[in-house]
Coordinates of C-alpha atoms in Angstrom, one line a residue:
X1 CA -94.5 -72.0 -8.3
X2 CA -96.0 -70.2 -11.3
X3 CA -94.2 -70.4 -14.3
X4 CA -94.0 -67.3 -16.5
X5 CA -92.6 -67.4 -20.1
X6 CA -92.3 -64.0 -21.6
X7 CA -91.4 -63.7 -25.6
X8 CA -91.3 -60.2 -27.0
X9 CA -91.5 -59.2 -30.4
X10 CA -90.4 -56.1 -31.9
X11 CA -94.1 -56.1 -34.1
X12 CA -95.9 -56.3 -30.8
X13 CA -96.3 -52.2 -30.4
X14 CA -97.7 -51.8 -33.6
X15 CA -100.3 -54.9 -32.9
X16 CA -101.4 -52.6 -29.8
X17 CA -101.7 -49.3 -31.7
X18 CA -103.6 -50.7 -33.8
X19 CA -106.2 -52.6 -32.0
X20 CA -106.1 -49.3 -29.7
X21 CA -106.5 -46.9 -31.5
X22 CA -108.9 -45.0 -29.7
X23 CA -107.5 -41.3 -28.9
X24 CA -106.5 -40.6 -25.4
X25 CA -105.7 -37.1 -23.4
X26 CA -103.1 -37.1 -21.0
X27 CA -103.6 -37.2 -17.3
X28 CA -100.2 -37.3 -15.9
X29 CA -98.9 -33.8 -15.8
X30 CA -95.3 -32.1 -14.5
X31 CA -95.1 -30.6 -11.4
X32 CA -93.2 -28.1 -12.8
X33 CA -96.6 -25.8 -13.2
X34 CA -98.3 -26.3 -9.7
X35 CA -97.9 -22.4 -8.8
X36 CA -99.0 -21.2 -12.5
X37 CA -102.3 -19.4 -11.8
X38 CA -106.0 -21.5 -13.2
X39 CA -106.3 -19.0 -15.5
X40 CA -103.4 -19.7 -17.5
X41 CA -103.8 -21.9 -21.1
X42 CA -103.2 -25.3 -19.2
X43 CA -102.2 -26.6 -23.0
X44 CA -98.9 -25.0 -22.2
X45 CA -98.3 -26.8 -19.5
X46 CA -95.7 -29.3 -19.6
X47 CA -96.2 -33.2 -20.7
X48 CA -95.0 -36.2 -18.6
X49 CA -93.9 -39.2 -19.9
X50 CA -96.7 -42.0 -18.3
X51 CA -94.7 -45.0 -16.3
X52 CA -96.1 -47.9 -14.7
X53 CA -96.5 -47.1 -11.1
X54 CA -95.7 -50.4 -9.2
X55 CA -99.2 -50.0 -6.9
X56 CA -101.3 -50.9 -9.4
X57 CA -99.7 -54.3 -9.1
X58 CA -101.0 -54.9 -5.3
X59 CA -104.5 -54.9 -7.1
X60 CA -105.5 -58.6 -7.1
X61 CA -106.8 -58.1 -10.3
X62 CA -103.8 -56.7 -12.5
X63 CA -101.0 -58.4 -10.2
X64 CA -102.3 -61.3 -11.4
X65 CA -101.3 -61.0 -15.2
X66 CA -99.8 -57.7 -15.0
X67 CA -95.8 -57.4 -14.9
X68 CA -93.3 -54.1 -14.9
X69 CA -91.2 -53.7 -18.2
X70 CA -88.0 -52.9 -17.1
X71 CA -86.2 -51.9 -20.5
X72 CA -88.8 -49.2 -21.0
X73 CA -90.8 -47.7 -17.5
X74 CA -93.1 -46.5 -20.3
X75 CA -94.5 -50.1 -21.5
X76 CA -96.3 -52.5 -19.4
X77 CA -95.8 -56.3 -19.9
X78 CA -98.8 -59.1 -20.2
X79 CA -98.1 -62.4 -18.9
X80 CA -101.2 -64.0 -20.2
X81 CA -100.8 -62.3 -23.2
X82 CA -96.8 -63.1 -24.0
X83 CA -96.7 -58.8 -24.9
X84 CA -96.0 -55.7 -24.2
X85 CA -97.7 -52.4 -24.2
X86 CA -97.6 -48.7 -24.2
X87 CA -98.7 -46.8 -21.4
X88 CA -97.1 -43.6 -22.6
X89 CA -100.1 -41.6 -22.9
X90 CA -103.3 -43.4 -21.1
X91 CA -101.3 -44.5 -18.1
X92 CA -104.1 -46.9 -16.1
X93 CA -106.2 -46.1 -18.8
X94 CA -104.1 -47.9 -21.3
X95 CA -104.1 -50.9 -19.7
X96 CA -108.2 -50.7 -18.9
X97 CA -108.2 -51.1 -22.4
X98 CA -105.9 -53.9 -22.3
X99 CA -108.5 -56.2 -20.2
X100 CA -111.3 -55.0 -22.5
X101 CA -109.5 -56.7 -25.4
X102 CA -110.9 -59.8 -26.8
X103 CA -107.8 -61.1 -27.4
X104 CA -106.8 -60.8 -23.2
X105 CA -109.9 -61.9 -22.2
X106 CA -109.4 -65.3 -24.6
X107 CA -106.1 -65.7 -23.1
X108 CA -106.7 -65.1 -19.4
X109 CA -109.4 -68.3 -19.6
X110 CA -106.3 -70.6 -20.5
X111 CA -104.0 -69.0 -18.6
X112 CA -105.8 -69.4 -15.4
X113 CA -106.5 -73.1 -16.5
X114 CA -102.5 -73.3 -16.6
X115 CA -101.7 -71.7 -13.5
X116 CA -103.8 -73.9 -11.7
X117 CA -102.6 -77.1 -13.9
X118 CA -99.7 -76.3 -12.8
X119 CA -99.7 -75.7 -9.3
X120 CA -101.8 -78.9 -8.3
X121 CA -99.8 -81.1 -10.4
X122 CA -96.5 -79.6 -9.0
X123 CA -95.4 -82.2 -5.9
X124 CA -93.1 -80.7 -2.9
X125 CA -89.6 -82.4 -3.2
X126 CA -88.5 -82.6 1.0
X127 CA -85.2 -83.1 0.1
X128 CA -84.8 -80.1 -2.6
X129 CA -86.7 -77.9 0.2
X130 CA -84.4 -78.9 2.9
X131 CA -80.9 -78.4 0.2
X132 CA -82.9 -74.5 -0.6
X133 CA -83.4 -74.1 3.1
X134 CA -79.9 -74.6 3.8
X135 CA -78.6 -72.6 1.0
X136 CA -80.4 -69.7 1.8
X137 CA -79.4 -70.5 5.1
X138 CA -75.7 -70.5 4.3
X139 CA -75.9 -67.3 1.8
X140 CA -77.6 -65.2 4.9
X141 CA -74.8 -65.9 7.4
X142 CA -72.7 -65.0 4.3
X143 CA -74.6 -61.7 4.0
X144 CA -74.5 -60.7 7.4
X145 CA -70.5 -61.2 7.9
X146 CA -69.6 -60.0 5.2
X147 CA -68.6 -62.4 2.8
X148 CA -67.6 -62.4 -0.6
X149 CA -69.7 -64.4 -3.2
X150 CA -66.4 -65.7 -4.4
X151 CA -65.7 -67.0 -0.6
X152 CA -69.1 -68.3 -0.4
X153 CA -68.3 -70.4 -3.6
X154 CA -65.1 -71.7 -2.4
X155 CA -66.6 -72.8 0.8
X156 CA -69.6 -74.4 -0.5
X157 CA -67.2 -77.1 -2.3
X158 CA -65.2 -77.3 1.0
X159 CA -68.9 -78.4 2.4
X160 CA -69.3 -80.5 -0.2
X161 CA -66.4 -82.3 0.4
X162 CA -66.6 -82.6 4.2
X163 CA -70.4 -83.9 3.9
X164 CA -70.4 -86.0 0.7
X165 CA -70.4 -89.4 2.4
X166 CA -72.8 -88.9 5.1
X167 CA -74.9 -85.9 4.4
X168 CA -77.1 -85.9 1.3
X169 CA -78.1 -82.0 1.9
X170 CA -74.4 -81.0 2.4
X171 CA -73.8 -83.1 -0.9
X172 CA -76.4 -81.5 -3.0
X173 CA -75.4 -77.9 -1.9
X174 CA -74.4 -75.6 -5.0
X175 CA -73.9 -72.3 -3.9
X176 CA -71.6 -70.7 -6.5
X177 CA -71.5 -66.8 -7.3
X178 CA -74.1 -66.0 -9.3
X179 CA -76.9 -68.5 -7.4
X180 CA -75.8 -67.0 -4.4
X181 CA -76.1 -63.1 -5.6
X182 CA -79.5 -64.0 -7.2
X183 CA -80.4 -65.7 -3.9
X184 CA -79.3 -62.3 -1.7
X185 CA -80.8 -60.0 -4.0
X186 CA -83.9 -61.8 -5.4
X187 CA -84.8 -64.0 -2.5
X188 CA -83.8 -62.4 1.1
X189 CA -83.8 -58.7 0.4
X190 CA -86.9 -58.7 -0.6
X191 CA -88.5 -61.0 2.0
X192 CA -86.5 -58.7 4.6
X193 CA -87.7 -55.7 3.2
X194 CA -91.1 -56.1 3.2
X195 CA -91.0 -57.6 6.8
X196 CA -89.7 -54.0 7.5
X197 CA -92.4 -52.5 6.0
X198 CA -94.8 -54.9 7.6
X199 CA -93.3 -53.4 11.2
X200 CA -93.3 -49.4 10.1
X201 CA -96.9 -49.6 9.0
X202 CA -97.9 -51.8 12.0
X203 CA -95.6 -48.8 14.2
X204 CA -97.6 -46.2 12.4
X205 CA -94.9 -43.4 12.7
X206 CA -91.2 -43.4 11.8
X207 CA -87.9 -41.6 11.0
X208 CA -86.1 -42.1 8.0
X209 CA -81.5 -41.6 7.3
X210 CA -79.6 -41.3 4.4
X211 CA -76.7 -40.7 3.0
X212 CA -74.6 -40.2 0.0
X213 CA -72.0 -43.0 -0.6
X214 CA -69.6 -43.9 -3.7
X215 CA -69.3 -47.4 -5.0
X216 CA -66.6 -47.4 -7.9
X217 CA -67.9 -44.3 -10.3
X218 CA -71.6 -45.4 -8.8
X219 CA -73.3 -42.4 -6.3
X220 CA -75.7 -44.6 -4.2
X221 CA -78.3 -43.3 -1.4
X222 CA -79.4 -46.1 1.2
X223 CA -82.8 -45.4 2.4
X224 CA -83.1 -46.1 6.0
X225 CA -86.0 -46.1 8.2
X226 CA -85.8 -46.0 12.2
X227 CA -88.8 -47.2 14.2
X228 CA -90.5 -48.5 17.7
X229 CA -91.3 -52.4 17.4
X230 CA -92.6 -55.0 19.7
X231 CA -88.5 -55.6 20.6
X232 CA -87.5 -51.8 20.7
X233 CA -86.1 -49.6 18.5
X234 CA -85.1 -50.9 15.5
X235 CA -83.3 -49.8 11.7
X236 CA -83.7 -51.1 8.1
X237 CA -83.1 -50.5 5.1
X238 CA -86.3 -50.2 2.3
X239 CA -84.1 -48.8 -0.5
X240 CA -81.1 -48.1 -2.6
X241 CA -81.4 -45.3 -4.9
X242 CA -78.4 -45.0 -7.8
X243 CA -78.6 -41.3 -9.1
X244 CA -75.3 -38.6 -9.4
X245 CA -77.4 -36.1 -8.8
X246 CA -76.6 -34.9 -5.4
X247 CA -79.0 -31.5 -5.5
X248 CA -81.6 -30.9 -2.8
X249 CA -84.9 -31.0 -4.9
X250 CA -83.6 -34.3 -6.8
X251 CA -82.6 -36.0 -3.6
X252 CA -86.1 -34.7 -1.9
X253 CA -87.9 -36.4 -4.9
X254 CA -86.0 -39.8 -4.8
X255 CA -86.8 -40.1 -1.1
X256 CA -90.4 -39.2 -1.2
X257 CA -90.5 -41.9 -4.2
X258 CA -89.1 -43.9 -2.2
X259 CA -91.4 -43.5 0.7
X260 CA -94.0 -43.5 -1.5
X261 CA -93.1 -46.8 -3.3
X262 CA -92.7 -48.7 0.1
X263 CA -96.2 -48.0 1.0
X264 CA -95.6 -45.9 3.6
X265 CA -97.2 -42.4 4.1
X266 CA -95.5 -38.8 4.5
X267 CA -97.7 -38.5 7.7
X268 CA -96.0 -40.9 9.5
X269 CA -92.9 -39.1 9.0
X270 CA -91.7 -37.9 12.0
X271 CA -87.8 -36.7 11.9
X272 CA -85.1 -36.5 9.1
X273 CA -81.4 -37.7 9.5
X274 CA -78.8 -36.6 7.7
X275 CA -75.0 -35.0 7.7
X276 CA -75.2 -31.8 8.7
X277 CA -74.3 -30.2 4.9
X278 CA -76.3 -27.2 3.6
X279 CA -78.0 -29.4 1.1
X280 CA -79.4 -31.7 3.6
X281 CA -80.3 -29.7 6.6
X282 CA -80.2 -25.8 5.9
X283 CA -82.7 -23.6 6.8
X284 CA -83.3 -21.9 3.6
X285 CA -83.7 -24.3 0.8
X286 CA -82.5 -28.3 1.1
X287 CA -84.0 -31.8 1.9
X288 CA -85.1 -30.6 5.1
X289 CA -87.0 -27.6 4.2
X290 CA -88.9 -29.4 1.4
X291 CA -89.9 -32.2 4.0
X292 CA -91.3 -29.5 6.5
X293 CA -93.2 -28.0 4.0
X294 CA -95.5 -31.1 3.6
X295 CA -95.1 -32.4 7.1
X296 CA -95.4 -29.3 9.3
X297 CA -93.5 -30.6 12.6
X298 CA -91.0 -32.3 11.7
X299 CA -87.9 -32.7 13.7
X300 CA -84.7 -32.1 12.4
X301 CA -82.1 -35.4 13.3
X302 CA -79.0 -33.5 13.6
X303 CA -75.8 -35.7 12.9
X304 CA -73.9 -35.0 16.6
X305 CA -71.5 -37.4 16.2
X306 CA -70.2 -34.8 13.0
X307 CA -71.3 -31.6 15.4
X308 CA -68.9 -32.9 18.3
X309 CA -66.2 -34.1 15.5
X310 CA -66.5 -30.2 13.7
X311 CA -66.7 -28.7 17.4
X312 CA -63.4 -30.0 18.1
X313 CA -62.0 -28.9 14.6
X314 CA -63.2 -25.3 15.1
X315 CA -61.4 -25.2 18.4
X316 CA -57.8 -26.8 17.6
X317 CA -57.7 -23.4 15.2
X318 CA -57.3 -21.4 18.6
X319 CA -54.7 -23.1 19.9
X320 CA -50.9 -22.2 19.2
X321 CA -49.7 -25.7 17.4
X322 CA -51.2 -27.4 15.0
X323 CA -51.8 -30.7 16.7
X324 CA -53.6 -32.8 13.6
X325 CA -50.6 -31.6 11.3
X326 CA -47.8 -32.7 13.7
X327 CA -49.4 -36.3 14.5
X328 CA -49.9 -37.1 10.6
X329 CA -46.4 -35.6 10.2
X330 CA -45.1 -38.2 12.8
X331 CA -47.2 -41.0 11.5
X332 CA -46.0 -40.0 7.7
X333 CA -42.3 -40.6 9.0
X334 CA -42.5 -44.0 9.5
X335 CA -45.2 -45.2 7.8
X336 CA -43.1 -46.3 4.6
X337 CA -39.7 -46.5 5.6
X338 CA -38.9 -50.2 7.5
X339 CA -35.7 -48.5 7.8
X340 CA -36.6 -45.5 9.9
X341 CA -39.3 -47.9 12.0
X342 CA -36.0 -50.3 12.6
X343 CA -34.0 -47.3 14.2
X344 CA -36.5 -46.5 15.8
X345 CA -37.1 -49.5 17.7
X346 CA -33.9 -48.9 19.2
X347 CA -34.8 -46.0 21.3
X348 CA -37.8 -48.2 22.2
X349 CA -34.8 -50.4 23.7
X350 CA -33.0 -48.1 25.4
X351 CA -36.1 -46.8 27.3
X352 CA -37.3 -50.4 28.0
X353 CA -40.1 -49.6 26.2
X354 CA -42.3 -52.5 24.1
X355 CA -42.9 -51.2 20.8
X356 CA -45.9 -50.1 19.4
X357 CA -47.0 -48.6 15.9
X358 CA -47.9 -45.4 16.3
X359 CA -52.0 -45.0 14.8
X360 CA -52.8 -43.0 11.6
X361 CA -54.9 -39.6 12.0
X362 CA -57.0 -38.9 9.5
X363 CA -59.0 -35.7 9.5
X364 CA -62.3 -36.7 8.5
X365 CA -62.7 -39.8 11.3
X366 CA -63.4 -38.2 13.9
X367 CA -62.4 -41.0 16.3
X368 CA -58.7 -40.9 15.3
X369 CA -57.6 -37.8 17.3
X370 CA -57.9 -38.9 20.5
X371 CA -56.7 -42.8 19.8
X372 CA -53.5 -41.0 18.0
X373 CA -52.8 -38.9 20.9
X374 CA -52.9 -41.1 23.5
X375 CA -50.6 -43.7 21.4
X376 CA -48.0 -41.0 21.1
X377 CA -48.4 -39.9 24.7
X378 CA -47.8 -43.9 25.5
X379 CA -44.3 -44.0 23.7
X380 CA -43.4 -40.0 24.0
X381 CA -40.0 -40.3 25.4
X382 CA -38.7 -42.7 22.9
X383 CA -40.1 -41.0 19.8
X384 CA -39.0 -37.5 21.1
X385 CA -35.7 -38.8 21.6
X386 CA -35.5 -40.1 17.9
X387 CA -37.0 -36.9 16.0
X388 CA -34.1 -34.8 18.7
X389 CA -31.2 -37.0 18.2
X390 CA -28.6 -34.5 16.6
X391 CA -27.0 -38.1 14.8
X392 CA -30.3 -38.8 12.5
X393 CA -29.9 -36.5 9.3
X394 CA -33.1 -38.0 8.4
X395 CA -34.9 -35.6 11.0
X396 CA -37.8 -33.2 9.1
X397 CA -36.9 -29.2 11.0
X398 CA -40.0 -28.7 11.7
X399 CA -40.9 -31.6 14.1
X400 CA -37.3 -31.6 15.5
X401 CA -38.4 -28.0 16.8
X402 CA -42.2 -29.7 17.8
X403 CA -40.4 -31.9 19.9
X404 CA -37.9 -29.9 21.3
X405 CA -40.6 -27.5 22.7
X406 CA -42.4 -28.1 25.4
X407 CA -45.8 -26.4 24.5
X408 CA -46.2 -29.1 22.2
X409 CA -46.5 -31.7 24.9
X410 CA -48.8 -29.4 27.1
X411 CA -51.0 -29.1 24.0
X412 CA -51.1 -32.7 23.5
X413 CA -51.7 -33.3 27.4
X414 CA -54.3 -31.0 27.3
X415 CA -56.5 -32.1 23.9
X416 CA -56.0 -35.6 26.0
X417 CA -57.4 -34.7 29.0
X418 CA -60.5 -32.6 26.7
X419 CA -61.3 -35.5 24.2
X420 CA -61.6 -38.3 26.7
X421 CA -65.0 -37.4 27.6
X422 CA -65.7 -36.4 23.9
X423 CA -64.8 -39.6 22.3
X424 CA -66.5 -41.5 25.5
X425 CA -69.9 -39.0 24.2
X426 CA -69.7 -39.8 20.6
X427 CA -68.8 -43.6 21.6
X428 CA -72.3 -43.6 23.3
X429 CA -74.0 -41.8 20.5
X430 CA -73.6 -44.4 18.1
X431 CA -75.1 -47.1 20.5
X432 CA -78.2 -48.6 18.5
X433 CA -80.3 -48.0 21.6
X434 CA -80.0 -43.8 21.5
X435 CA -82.6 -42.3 20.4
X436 CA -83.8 -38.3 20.9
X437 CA -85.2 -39.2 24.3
X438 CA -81.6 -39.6 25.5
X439 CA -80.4 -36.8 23.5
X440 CA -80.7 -34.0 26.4
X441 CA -78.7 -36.1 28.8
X442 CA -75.6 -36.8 26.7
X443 CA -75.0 -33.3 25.4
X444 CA -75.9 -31.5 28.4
X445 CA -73.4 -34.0 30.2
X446 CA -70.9 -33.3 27.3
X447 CA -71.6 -29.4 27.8
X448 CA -71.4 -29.2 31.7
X449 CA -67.8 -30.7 32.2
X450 CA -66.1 -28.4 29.6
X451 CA -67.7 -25.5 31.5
X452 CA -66.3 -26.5 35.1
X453 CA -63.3 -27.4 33.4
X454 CA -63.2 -23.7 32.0
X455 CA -64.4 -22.0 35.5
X456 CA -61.8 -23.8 37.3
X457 CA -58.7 -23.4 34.6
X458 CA -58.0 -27.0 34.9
X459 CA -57.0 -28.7 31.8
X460 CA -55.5 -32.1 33.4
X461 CA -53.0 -32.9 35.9
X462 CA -50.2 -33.4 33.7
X463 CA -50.7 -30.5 31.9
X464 CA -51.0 -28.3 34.7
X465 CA -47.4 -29.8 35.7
X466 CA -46.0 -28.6 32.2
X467 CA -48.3 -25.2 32.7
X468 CA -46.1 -24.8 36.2
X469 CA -42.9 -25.3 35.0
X470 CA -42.4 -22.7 32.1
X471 CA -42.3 -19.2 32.1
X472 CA -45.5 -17.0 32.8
X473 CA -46.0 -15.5 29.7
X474 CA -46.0 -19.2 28.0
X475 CA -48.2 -20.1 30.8
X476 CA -50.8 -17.5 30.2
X477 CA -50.7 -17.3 26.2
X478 CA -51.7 -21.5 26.8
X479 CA -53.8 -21.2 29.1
X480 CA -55.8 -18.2 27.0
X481 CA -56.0 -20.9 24.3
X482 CA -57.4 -23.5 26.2
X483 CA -59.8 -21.5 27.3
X484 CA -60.8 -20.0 23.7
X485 CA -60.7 -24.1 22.5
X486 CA -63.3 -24.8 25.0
X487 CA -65.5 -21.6 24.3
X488 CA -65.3 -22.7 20.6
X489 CA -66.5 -25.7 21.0
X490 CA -69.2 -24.5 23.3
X491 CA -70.5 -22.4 21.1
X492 CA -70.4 -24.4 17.9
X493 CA -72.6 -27.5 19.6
X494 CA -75.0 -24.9 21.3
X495 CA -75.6 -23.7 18.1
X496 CA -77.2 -26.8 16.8
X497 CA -78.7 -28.1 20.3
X498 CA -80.4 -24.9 21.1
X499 CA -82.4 -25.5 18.1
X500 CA -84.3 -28.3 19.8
X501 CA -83.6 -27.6 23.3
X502 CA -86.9 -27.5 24.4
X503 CA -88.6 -30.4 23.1
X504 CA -85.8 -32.6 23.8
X505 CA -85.6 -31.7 27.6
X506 CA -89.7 -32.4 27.7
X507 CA -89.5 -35.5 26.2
X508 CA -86.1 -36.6 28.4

């Protein structure tokens, strides 16, 4: 292992300016200025600060002695050297002049001496390879199932313990929080990474995600990349950017520097995936656009697990009960009151019913709706009887009256019948093995039983037994709802899939 020491001194700047002081023009310029015409003064163009750009370190050459200064983007670090210098002006040119120095080239003679001093007197240790071997080992599996460096800790002294008297791996183990954060983030991110990036290049063309998350007070974009390997399709992820700015041009710029910065080239680029917000994927001006203009034919990745989700939220407006509100109502009942949930196990008793929590709805998951439906549907007559009960004060008005009428069980019989084959579509869209080629099958499929369901005016068998026992005015004004649901949601996925219609059923 090469061992670099690094000491900094706070004269070391002024050393460099003054052994360089040769002038220097600037050759990085903003892009602010491309569309200002040639005639124009290019003096007033303006300045950009020069950074280090991390490909001049794959040159044999300057990797070898050449390091990234991390406190200031605008320095470059020496390792033979033990200094730092400006690049603020000269960028590559700055540090040409570095290597020209007398005082580098004196130094790189010794330091190559000690690198190689050091790596042929250094003698493999089996035993401290197998202990790191297993260590990484152990903080992987940690990785992947998602546990805490804290639980790694503890269970490395439980390890410890178990193997001290016949294991001397299991007894030299010491894998507490900070070795194994530095071992996830220094030692197998980065190996996994660039085997990612091995693949993509080696694939030649690729798709890239992403995504806007929060992490405390922290706004964090993962980077991920979608390709064809020797073992299928597979995903990765080649970067984490940290910046709050959420506007189209800054998120178009930290991807492409992303892109760029992974070795990978724009021309491989062949699709974009992202939620289907204006800044991502409108037609005008967002992430998308700026991508088309430099790639000409790139395919928009429409999110349809959100277009089926918003579909469905577009349609509940037509109908004549608020479905959504009166589940959370129900849930909110008895989500904080061991009192009310006690009571109401008794009306699970008297029907001979086995109780069972009712699940949470929550607007923005769209797998909830149908999950909470069908629980409620399971343990209707129990909970009905509870919110009608003229004994329990506790009773909110406005779901006594839900319960008491029977539209809202059609409705609820209906959106059960409906969703089953949505949530069964979005279930198989999230399968790691979909990709565009199966795209035309699933929402054609998705788009063709809503249809018959609307030509033949049959919305389930139970709710068709509800439909035939109340008046015919009810009966129609439901009915007329149904039908506008199902046009709704029609219309709102054809208006993303027609988009694409055409190359997706030629390449499915």
């Amino acid at each position: 292992m090469d061992s670099e020491i690094i000491i900094e001194d706070d004269n070391d700047d002024n050393d460099n300016n003054h052994e360089e002081s040769i002038p220097t023009t600037p050759v990085l310029k903003s892009n602010e200025n491309k569309n200002v015409k040639a005639a124009s003064n290019t003096c007033e163009k303006k300045k950009k600060k020069g950074v280090l750009n991390l490909q001049w370190l794959l040159d044999s050459q300057l990797g070898s002695f050449l390091r990234e200064y991390k406190p200031d983007s605008t320095k470059a670090l020496c390792i033979a050297c033990n200094e730092k210098f400006s690049i603020h002006y000269g960028g590559k040119n700055d540090i040409d002049r570095h290597i020209k120095l007398k005082r580098h080239i004196h130094n790189m003679k010794s330091f190559s001496i000690n690198r190689q001093l050091i790596t042929s007197t250094m003698k493999p240790n089996k035993e401290s390879e197998e202990v790191a071997a297993a260590e990484g080992t152990f903080v992987y599996h940690g990785v992947k199932h998602g546990h805490s460096y804290s639980s790694q800790q503890c269970t490395t002294n439980v390890i410890k313990t178990i193997f001290s008297s016949c294991s001397a791996i299991g007894k030299s183990m010491s894998c507490g929080r900070t070795k194994c954060s530095s071992i996830a983030l220094n030692v197998l991110a980065p190996y996994f990474t660039q085997q990612i990036l091995i693949e993509v290049k080696e694939a030649c063309f690729f798709s890239i995600m992403f995504d806007a998350s929060n992490k405390g007070n922290t706004k964090l974009f993962p980077v991920c990349v979608q390709y064809f390997s020797k073992f299928g399709v597979k995903k990765g992820i080649i970067d984490l950017i940290d910046d709050a700015d959420e506007s189209a041009t800054n998120t178009f710029e930290n991807l492409e520097a992303a892109i760029k910065k992974s070795g990978l080239s724009l021309e491989g680029l062949t699709s974009i995936g992202a939620d289907n917000t204006n800044v991502n994927m409108d037609n005008t001006h967002s992430v998308y656009t700026l991508f088309h203009d430099q790639v000409e034919n790139l395919f928009k990745g429409n999110c349809y697990c959100h277009i089926l989700h918003n579909g469905v939220k577009w349609g509940h407006q037509q109908l004549t009960v608020d479905a959504e509100k009166f589940l959370m109502m129900v849930y909110a009942h008895f989500s904080r009151s061991a009192k009310r949930v006690q009571e109401l196990k008794s009306y699970y008793e008297f029907y001979e019913n086995n109780f069972q929590v009712l699940i949470k709805h929550i607007k923005i998951r769209w797998l909830s709706l149908y999950l909470s439906i069908d629980r409620l549907l399971l343990v209707y007559k129990p909970v009905k009887e509870y919110f009608t009960d003229q004994s329990n004060r506790e009773t909110p008005k406005e779901l006594e009256k839900n319960f008491q009428s029977e539209e809202t069980l059609c409705i609820l019989t209906f959106l059960h019948h409906i969703l089953f084959e949505i949530q069964k579509t979005n279930l198989e869209l999230q399968k790691k093995s979909i990709t565009a080629i199966d795209l035309y099958r699933i929402i054609t499929s998705i788009q063709y039983k809503p249809k018959q369901r609307l030509d033949t005016s049959f919305f389930g068998i139970q709710c068709r037994n509800l439909l035939n026992r109340m008046s015919s005015d009810t009966s129609a004004e439901l009915q007329a709802s149904f039908k506008r649901f199902i046009l709704t949601f029609l219309e709102y996925i054809d208006k993303y899939f027609s988009q694409n219609v055409a190359f997706l059923e030629a390449i499915g």
